[in-house]
C-alpha positions as CSV (number, residue, x, y, z in Angstrom):
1,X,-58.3,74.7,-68.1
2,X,-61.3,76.7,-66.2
3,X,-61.9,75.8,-62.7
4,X,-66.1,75.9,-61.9
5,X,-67.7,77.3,-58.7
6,X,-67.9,73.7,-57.2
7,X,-64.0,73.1,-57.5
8,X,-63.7,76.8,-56.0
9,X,-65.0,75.6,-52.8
10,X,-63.5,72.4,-53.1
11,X,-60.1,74.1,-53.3
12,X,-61.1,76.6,-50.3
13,X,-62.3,73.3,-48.3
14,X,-58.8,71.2,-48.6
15,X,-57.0,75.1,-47.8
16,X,-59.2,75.1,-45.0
17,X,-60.3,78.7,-46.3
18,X,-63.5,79.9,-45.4
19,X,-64.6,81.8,-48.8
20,X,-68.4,83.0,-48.8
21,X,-70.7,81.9,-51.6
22,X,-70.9,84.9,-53.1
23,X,-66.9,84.9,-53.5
24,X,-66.5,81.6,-55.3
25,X,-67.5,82.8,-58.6
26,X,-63.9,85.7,-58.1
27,X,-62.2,82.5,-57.0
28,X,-62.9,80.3,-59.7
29,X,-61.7,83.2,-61.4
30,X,-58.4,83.3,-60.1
31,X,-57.6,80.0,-59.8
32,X,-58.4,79.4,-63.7
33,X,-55.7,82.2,-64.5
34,X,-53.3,80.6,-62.2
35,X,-54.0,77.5,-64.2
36,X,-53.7,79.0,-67.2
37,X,-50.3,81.0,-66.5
38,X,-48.9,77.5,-65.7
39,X,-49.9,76.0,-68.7
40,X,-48.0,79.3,-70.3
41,X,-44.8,78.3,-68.6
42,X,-45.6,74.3,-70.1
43,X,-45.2,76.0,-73.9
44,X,-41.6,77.3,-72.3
45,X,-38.8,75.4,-74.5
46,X,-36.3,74.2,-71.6
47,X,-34.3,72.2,-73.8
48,X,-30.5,72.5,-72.9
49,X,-30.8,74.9,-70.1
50,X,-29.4,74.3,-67.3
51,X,-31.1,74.6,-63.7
52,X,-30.4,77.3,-61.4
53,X,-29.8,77.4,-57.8
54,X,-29.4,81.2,-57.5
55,X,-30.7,84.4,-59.7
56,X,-27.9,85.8,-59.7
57,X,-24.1,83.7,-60.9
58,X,-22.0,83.6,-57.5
59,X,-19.4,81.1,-56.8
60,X,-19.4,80.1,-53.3
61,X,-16.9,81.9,-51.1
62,X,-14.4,79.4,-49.3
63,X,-11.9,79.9,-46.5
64,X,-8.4,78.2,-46.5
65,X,-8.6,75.2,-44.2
66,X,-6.0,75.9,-41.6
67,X,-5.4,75.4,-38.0
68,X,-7.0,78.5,-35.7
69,X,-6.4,79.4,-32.3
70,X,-8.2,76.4,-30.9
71,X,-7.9,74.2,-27.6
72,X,-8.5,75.9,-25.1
73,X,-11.7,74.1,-24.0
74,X,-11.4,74.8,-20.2
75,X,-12.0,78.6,-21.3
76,X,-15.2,77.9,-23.9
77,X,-16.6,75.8,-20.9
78,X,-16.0,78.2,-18.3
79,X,-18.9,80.1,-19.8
80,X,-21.2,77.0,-19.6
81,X,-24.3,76.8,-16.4
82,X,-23.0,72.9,-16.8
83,X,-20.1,71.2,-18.1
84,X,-19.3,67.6,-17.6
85,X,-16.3,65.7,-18.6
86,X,-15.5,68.5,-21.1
87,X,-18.7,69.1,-23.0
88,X,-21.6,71.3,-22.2
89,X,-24.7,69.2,-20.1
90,X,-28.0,69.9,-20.9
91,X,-31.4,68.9,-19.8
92,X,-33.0,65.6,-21.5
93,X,-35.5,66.6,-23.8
94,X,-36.5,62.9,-24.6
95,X,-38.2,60.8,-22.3
């Protein structure tokens, strides 16, 4: 697929990219090998293969869930501008 001049500065319109005339033919260029490397990765047979959420195989480290050093909160909120009733106050954001 080959992308004209017209499409160029269509393209650069919606991006809200100000290209000057004499730039849209280079464009057009580089959008139509953008288009055509996708079309490359089309051909690609992906049958079977899984998808990948990382480059790289990791397993995701986990911590035992136990019971930590917890409850004090008069100590956490001691540190707090304003606490009410045991949580932190802050200022309404919402009208």
């Amino acid at each position: 697929m080959s992308i004209d001049k017209d499409t160029a500065r269509r393209v650069a319109h919606l991006a809200r990219i100000a290209v000057p005339e004499d730039q849209l033919d280079a464009l057009a260029g580089e959008l139509s090998g953008i288009l055509g490397f996708m079309e490359q990765l089309n051909e690609v047979d992906v049958d079977g293969v899984e998808p990948m959420t990382s480059v790289t195989p990791m397993d995701l480290k986990s911590r035992p869930d136990e019971i930590t050093d917890g409850g004090y909160p008069e100590r956490i909120l001691a540190n707090a501008p304003d606490a009410r009733e045991g949580f932190f106050a802050v200022p309404k954001v919402v009208e």
